[in-house]
Tab-separated table of C-alpha atoms in Angstrom:
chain	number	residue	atom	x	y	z
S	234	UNK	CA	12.515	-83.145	-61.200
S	235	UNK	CA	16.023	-82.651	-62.314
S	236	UNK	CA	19.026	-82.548	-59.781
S	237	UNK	CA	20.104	-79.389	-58.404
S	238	UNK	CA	23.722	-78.496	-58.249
S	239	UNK	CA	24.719	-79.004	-54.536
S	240	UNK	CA	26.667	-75.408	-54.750
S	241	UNK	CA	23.282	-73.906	-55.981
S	242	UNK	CA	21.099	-75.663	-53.259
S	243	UNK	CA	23.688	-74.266	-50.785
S	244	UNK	CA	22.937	-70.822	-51.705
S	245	UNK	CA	19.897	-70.982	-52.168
S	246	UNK	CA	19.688	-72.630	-48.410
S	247	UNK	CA	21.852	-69.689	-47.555
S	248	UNK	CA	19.608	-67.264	-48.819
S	249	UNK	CA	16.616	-68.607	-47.076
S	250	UNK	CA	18.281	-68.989	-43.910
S	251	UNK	CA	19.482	-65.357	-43.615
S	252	UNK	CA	16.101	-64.221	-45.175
S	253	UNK	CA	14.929	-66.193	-42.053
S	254	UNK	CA	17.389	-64.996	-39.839
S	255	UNK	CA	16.563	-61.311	-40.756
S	256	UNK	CA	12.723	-61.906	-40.517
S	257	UNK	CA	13.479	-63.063	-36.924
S	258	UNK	CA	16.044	-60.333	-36.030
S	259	UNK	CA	13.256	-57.887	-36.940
S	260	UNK	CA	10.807	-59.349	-35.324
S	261	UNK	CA	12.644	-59.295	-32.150
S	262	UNK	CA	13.795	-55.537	-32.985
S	263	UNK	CA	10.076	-54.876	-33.173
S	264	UNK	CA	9.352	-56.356	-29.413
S	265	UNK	CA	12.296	-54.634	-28.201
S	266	UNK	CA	10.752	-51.546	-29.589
S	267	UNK	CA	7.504	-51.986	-28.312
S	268	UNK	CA	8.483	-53.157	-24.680
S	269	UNK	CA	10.789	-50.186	-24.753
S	270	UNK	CA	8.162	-47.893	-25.864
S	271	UNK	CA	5.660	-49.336	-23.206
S	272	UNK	CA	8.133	-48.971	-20.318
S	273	UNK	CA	8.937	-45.254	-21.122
S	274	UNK	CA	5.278	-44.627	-21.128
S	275	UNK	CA	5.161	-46.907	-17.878
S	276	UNK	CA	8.175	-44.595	-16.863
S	277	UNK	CA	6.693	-41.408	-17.675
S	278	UNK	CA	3.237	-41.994	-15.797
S	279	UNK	CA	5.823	-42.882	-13.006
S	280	UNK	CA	7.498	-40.010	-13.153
S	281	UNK	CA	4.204	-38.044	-12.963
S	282	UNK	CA	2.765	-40.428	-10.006
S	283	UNK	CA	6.016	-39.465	-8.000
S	284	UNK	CA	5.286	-36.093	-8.917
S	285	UNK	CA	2.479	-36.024	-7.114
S	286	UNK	CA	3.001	-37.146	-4.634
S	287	UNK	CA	5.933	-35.459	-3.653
S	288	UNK	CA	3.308	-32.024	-4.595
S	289	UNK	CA	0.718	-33.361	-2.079
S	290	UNK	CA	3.130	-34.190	0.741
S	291	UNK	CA	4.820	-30.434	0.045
S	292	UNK	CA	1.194	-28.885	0.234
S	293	UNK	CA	0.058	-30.883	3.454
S	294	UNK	CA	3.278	-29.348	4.944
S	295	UNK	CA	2.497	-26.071	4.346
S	296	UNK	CA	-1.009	-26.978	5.467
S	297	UNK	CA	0.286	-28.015	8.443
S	298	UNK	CA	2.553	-25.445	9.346
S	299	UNK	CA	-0.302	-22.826	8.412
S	300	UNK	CA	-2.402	-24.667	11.344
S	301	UNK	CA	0.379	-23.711	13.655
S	302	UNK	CA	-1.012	-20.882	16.043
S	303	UNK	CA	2.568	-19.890	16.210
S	304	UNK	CA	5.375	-18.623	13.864
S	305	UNK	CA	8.466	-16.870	13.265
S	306	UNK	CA	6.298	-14.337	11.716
S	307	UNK	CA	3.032	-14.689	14.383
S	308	UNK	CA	4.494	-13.374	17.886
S	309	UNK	CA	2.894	-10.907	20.091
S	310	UNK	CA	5.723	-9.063	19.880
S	311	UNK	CA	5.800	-8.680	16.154
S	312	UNK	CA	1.955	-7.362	16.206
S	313	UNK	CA	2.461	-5.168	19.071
S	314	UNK	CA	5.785	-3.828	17.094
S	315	UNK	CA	3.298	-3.200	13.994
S	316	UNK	CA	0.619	-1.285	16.197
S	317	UNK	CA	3.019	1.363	17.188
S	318	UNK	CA	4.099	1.547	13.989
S	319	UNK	CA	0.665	2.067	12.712
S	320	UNK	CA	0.054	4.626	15.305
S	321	UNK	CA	2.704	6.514	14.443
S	322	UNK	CA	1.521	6.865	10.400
S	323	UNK	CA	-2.743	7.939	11.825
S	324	UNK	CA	-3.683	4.519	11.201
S	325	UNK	CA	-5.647	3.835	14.075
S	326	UNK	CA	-7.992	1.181	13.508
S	327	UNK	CA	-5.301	-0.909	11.393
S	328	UNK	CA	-3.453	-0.355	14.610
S	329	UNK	CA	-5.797	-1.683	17.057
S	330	UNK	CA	-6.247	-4.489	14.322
S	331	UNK	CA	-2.481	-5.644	15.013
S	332	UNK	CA	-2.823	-5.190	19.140
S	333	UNK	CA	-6.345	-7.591	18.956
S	334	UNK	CA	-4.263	-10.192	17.366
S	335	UNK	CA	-1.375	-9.734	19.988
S	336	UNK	CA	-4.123	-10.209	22.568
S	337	UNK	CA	-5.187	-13.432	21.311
S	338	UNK	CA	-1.832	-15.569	21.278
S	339	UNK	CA	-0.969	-13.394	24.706
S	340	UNK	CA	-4.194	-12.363	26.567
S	341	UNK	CA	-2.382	-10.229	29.173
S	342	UNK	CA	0.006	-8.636	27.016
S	343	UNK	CA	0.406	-5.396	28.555
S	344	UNK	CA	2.119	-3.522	25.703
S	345	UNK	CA	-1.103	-4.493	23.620
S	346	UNK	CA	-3.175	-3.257	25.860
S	347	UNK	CA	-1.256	0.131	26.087
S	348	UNK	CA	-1.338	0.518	22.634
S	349	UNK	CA	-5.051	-0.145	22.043
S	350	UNK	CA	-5.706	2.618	24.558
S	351	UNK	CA	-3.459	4.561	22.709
S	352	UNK	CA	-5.644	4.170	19.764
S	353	UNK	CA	-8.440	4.286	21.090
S	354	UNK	CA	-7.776	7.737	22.323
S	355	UNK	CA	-6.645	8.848	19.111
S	356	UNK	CA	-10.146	7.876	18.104
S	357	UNK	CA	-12.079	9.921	21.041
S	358	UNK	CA	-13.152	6.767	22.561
S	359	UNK	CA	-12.071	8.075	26.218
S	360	UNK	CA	-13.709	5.586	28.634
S	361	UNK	CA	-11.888	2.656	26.743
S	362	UNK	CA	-9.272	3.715	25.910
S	363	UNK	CA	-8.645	4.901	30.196
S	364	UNK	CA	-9.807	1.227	30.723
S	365	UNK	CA	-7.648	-0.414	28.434
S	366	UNK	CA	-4.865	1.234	29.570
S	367	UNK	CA	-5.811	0.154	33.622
S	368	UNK	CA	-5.484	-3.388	32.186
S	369	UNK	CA	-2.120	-2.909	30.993
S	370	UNK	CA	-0.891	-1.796	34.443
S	371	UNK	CA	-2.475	-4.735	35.407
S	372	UNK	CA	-0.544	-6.962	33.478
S	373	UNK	CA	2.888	-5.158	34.017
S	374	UNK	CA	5.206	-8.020	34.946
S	375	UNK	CA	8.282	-5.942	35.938
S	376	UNK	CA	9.788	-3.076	36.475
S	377	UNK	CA	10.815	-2.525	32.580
S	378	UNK	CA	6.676	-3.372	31.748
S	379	UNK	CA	5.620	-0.472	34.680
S	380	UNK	CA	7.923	1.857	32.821
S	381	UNK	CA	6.604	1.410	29.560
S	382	UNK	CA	2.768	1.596	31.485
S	383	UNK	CA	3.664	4.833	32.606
S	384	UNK	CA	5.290	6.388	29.187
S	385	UNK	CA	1.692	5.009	28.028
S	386	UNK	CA	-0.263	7.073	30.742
S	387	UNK	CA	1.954	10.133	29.566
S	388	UNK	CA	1.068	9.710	25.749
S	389	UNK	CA	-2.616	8.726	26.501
S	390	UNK	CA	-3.139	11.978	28.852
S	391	UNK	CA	-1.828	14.095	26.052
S	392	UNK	CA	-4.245	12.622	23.651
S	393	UNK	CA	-7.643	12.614	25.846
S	394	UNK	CA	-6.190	16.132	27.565
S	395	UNK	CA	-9.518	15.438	29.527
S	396	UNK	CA	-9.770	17.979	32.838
S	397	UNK	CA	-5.980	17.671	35.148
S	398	UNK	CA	-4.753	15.586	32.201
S	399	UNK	CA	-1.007	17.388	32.820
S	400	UNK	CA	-0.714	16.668	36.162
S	401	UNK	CA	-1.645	13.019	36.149
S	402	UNK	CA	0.922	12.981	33.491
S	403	UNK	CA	3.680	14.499	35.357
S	404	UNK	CA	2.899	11.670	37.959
S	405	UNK	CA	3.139	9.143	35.564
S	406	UNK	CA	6.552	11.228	34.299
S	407	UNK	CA	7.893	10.870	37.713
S	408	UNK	CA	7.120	7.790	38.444
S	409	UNK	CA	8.592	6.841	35.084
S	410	UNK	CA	11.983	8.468	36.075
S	411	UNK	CA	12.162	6.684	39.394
S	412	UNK	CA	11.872	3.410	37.200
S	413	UNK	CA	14.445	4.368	34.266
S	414	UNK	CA	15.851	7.657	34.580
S	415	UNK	CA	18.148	6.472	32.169
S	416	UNK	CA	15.951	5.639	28.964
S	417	UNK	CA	14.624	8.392	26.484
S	418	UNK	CA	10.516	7.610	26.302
S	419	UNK	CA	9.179	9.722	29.169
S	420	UNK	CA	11.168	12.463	28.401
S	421	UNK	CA	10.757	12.724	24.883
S	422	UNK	CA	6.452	12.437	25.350
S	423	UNK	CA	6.339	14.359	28.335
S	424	UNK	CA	8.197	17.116	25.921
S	425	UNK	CA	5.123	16.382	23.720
S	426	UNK	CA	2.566	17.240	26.671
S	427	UNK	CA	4.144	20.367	27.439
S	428	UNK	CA	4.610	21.317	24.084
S	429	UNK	CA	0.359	21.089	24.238
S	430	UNK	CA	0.563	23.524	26.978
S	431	UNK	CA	2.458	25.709	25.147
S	432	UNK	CA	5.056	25.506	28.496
S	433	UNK	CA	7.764	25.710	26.033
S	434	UNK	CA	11.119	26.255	28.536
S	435	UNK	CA	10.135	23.024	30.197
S	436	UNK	CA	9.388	20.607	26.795
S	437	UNK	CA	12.900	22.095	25.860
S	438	UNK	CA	14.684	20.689	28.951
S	439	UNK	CA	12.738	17.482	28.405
S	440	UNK	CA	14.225	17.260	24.690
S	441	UNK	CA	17.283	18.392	25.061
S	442	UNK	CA	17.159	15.170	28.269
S	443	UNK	CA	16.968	12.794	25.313
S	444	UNK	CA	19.538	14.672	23.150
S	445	UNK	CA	21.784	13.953	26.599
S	446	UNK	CA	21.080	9.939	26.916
S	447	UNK	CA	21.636	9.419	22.698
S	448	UNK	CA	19.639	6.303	23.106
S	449	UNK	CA	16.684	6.743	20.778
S	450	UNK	CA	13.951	9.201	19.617
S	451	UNK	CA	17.470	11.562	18.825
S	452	UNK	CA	16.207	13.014	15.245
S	453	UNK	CA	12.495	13.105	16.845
S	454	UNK	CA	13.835	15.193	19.694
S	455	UNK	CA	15.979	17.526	17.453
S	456	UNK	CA	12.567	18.130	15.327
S	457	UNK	CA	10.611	18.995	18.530
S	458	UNK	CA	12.753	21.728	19.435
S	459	UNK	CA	12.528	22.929	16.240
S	460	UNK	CA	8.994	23.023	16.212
S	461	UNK	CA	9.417	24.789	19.908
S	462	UNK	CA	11.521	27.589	18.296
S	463	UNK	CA	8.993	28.484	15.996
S	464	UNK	CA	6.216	28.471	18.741
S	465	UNK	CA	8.123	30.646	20.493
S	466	UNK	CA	8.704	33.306	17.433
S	467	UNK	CA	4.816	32.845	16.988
S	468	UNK	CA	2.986	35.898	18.907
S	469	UNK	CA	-0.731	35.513	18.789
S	470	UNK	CA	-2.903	38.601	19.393
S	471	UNK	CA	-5.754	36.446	20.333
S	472	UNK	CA	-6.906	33.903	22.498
S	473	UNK	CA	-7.855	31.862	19.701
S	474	UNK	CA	-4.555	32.354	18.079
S	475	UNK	CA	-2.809	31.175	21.350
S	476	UNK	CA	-4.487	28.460	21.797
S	477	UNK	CA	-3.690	27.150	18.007
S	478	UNK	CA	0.074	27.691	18.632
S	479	UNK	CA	0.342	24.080	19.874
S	480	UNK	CA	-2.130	22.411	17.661
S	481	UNK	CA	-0.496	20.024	15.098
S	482	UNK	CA	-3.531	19.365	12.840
S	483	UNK	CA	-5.405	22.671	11.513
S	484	UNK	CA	-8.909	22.790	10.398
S	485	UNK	CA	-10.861	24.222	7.727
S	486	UNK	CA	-13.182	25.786	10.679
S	487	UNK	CA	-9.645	26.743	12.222
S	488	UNK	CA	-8.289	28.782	9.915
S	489	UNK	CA	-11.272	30.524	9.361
S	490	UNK	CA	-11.612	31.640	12.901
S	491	UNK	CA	-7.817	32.402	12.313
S	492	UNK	CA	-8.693	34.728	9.516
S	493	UNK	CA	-10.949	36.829	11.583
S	494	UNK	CA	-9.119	37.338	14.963
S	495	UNK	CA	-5.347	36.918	13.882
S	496	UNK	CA	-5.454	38.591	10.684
S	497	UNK	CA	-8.392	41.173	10.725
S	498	UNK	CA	-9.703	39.756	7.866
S	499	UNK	CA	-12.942	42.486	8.026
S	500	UNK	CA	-10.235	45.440	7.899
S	501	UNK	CA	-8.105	43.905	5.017
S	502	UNK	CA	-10.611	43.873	3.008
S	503	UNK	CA	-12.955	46.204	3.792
S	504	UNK	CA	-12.682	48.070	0.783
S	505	UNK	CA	-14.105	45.392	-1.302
S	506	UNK	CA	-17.475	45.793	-2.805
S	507	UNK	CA	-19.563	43.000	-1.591
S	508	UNK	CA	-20.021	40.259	-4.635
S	509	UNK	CA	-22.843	38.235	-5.379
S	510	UNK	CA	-24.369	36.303	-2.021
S	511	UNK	CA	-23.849	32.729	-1.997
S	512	UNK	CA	-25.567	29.831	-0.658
S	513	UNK	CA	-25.208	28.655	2.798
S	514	UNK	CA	-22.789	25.499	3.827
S	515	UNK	CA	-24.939	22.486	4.148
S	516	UNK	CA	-22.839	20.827	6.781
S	517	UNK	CA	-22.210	23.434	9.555
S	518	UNK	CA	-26.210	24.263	11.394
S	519	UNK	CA	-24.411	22.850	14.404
S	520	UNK	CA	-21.203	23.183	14.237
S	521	UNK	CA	-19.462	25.875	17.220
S	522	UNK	CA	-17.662	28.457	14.505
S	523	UNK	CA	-20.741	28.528	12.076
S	524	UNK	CA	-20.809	32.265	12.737
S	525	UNK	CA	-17.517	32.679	11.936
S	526	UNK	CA	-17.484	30.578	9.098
S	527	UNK	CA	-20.440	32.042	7.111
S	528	UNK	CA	-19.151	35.385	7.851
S	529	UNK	CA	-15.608	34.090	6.073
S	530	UNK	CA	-18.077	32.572	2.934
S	531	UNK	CA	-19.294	36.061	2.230
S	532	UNK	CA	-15.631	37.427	1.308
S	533	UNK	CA	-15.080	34.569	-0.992
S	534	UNK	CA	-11.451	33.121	0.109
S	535	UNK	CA	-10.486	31.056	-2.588
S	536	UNK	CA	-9.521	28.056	-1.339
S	537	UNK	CA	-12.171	28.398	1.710
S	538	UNK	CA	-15.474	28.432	0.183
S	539	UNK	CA	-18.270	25.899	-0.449
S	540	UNK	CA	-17.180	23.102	-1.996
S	541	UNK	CA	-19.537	21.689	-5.264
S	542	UNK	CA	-21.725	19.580	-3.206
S	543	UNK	CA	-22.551	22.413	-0.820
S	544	UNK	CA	-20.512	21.299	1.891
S	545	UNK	CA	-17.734	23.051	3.742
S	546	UNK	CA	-16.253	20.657	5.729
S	547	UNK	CA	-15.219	22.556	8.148
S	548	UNK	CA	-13.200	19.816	10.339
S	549	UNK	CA	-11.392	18.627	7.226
S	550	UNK	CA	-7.440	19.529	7.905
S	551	UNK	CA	-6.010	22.076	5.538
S	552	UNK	CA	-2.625	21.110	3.821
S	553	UNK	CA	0.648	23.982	3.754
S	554	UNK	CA	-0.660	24.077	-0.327
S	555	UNK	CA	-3.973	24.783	0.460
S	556	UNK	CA	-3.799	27.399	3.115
S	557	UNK	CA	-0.947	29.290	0.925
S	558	UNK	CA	-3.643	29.815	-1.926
S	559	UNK	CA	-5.860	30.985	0.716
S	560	UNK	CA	-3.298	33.305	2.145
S	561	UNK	CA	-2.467	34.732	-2.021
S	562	UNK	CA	-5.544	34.914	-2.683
S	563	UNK	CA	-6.118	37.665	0.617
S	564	UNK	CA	-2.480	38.960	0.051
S	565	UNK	CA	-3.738	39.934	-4.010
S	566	UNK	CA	-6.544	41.681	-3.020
S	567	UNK	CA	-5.556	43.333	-0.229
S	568	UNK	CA	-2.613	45.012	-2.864
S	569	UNK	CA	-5.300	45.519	-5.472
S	570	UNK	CA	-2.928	43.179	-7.696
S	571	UNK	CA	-4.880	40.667	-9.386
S	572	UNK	CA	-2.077	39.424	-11.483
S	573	UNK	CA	0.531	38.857	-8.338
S	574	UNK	CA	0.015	35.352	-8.270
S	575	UNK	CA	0.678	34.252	-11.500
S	576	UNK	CA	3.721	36.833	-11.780
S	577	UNK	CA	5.131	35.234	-9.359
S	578	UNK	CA	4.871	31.666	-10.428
S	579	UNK	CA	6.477	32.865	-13.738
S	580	UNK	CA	9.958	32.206	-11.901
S	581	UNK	CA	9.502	28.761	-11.650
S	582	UNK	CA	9.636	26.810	-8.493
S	583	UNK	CA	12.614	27.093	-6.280
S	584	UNK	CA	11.477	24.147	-4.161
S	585	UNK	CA	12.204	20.453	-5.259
S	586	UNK	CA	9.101	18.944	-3.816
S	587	UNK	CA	6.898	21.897	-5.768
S	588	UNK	CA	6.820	21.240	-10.004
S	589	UNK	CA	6.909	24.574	-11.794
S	590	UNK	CA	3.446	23.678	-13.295
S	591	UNK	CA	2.188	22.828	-9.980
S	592	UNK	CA	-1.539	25.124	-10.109
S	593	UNK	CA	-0.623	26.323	-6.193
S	594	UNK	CA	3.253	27.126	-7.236
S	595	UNK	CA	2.308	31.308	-7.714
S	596	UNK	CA	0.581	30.953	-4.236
S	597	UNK	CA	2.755	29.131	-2.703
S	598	UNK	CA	5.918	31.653	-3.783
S	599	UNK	CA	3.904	34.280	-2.660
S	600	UNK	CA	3.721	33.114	1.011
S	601	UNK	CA	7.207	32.612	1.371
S	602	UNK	CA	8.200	36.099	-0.325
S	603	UNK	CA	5.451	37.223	2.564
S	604	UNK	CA	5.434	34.716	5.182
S	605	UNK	CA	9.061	33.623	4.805
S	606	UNK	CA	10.667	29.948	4.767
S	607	UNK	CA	8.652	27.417	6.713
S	608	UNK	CA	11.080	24.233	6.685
S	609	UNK	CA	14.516	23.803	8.001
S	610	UNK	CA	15.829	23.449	4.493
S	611	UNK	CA	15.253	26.524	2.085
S	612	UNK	CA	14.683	23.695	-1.040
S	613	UNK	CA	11.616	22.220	0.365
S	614	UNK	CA	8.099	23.429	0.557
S	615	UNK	CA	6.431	19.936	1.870
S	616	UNK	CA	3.242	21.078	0.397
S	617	UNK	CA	0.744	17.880	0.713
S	618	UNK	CA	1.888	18.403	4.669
S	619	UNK	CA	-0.646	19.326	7.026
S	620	UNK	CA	-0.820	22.803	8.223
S	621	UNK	CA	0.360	23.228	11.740
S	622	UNK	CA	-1.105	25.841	14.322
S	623	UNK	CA	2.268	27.709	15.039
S	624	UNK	CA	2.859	27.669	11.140
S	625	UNK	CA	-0.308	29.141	10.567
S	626	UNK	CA	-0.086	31.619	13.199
S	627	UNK	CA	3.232	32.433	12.055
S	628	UNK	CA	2.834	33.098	8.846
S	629	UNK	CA	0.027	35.292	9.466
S	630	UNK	CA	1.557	36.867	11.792
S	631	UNK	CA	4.149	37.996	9.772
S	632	UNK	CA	1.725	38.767	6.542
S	633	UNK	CA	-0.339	41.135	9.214
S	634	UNK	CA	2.779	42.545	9.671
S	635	UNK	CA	3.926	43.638	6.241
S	636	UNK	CA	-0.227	45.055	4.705
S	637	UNK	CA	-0.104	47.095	8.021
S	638	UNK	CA	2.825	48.918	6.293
């Protein structure tokens, strides 16, 4: 084997060695590589682990603050708070909902008690709602606790109204006084049990009390005596008529009655030939106005007849829409003017809570050309509002007045 140059085994050494060198360096490259690639994999399923955890030990807090029987947002206080508020909106068995759960983190809660008598009464349930509201004297503490018992013996009384109901609430009234003469409650709902009596001069000096202190139930008060003012313009001619003055919630059955004592509904429209006979209510055999009421089906009130499933539903409360198409449609025929009503919703609606293609707005403008305004402000109608006795009375009253022209 011939001699190689020493220059060309040197490169070719040199070569080798680097090819060598390279091979290496790329091996370790690779391991580098791969151990990095493993410990970001390593790092992401630690990432993930600590995760978690740090999930689980969040959820087993909120766990364990859900166990706790008592929060920020779980006091007697705050469920008691949402009772009267629930009372205030009809919603009585929501309301005795929030008063049961008062009563179980503070068993002798006295304000709970008051207020599930409260709606309990509102419900009719008399004997336990009176009991009830004998436990939450029974729990009154102090002297601020007796003064909110007796504001609830006032409201309660004027709810049951069950026989002497305004004298034991003018005890309770007094006795409230000597407690806090100062504070607003037992004037403001004693003003409310008067107002039941139709004793209108003294529910007026009982608002116009709470006007005086300007410590709450202010815009409540002002409303009250203007509710009064219009029970004093009402002037029933009957006793049924009187004794609707004060009622806040009128029936179907109600205005019926209404119909035939207030408004003569027999001499208004006497003249009419008798139509077709219908079929008889299926809901009123026992009810105390069926009389009345079957006598009002045979003169076919729109608005007041049998409803498709041959029910009349005669305790259902009538809405201010509602009773005004009643009130056109007897207003119409009593003029022999079958085309008043929509001639009169022709103008458009005056009233921002009425839409001008409201199906009651010719009715409705035809009570207040007839009846006049109803609400304090002239641009509201409050239609979906229930009708209220003196309302009713009123605006028959003055109706009676103009077709005996």
């Amino acid at each position: 084997m011939p001699d190689i140059p020493f220059v060309v085994r040197y490169r070719t050494m040199n070569r080798m060695a680097a090819r060598d060198f390279l091979r290496g360096h790329q091996r370790q490259r690779l391991t580098l590589l791969n151990w990095g690639q493993r410990m970001k994999r390593i790092g992401s399923f630690a990432v993930l682990a600590w995760c978690l955890v740090f999930l689980l030990l969040v959820v087993g807090g909120c766990a364990s603050n859900m166990s706790r029987p008592e929060t920020i947002l779980d006091t007697p206080e705050l469920y008691v708070s949402n009772g009267y508020k629930l009372i205030k909106t009809n919603k009585y068995e929501d309301a005795e909902r929030e008063f049961s759960k008062a009563l179980k983190l503070d068993p002798k809660n006295s304000e709970a008690f008051a207020g599930t008598a409260l709606a309990m009464g509102h419900k009719g349930e008399q004997e336990a709602a009176l009991a009830s509201m004998k436990r939450s004297a029974s729990f009154a503490k102090d002297n601020q606790q007796e003064y909110k018992v007796q504001v609830g013996w006032i409201r309660l009384h004027s709810v049951l109204r069950e026989p002497g109901w305004i004298k034991k609430a003018e005890t309770a009234y007094s006795w409230a006084r000597s407690i806090a003469g100062q504070l607003p409650d037992a004037y403001y709902y004693m003003g409310i049990a008067y107002k039941h009596e139709c004793r209108i001069e003294e529910a007026k000096t009982a608002f116009l009390r709470v006007l005086e202190i300007n410590d709450g139930l202010v815009p409540e008060a002002r409303n009250e005596l203007f509710v009064l003012k219009r029970m004093a313009s009402a002037r029933p001619i009957s006793g049924f008529g009187k004794g609707l003055v004060a009622k806040e919630r009128v029936t179907r059955a109600d205005v019926a009655a209404l119909f035939l004592h207030e408004l003569k509904l027999r001499e208004v429209l006497k003249k009419e030939a008798p139509g077709p006979h219908l079929a008889a209510a299926s809901d009123i055999a026992s009810h105390p106005q069926k009389k009345i009421i079957e006598e009002i089906l045979a003169l076919k009130i729109k608005g007041l007849m049998v409803y498709a499933d041959g029910t009349f539903e005669p305790d259902q409360v009538v809405t201010r829409a509602a009773f005004a198409v009643m009130l056109a449609d007897i207003i119409s025929r009593a003029e022999k003017d079958p085309a008043m009503i929509a001639r009169y919703a022709e103008s458009g609606s005056p009233f921002w809570d009425v839409k001008s293609d409201a199906p009651y707005l010719g009715a409705v403008l035809v009570c207040t050309a007839w009846g006049g305004e109803t609400e304090v402000e002239n641009e509201m109608f409050n239609p979906m509002g229930v009708l209220a006795g003196y309302d009713a009375v009123l605006f028959i009253q003055k109706i009676r007045d103009k077709l005996a022209k």
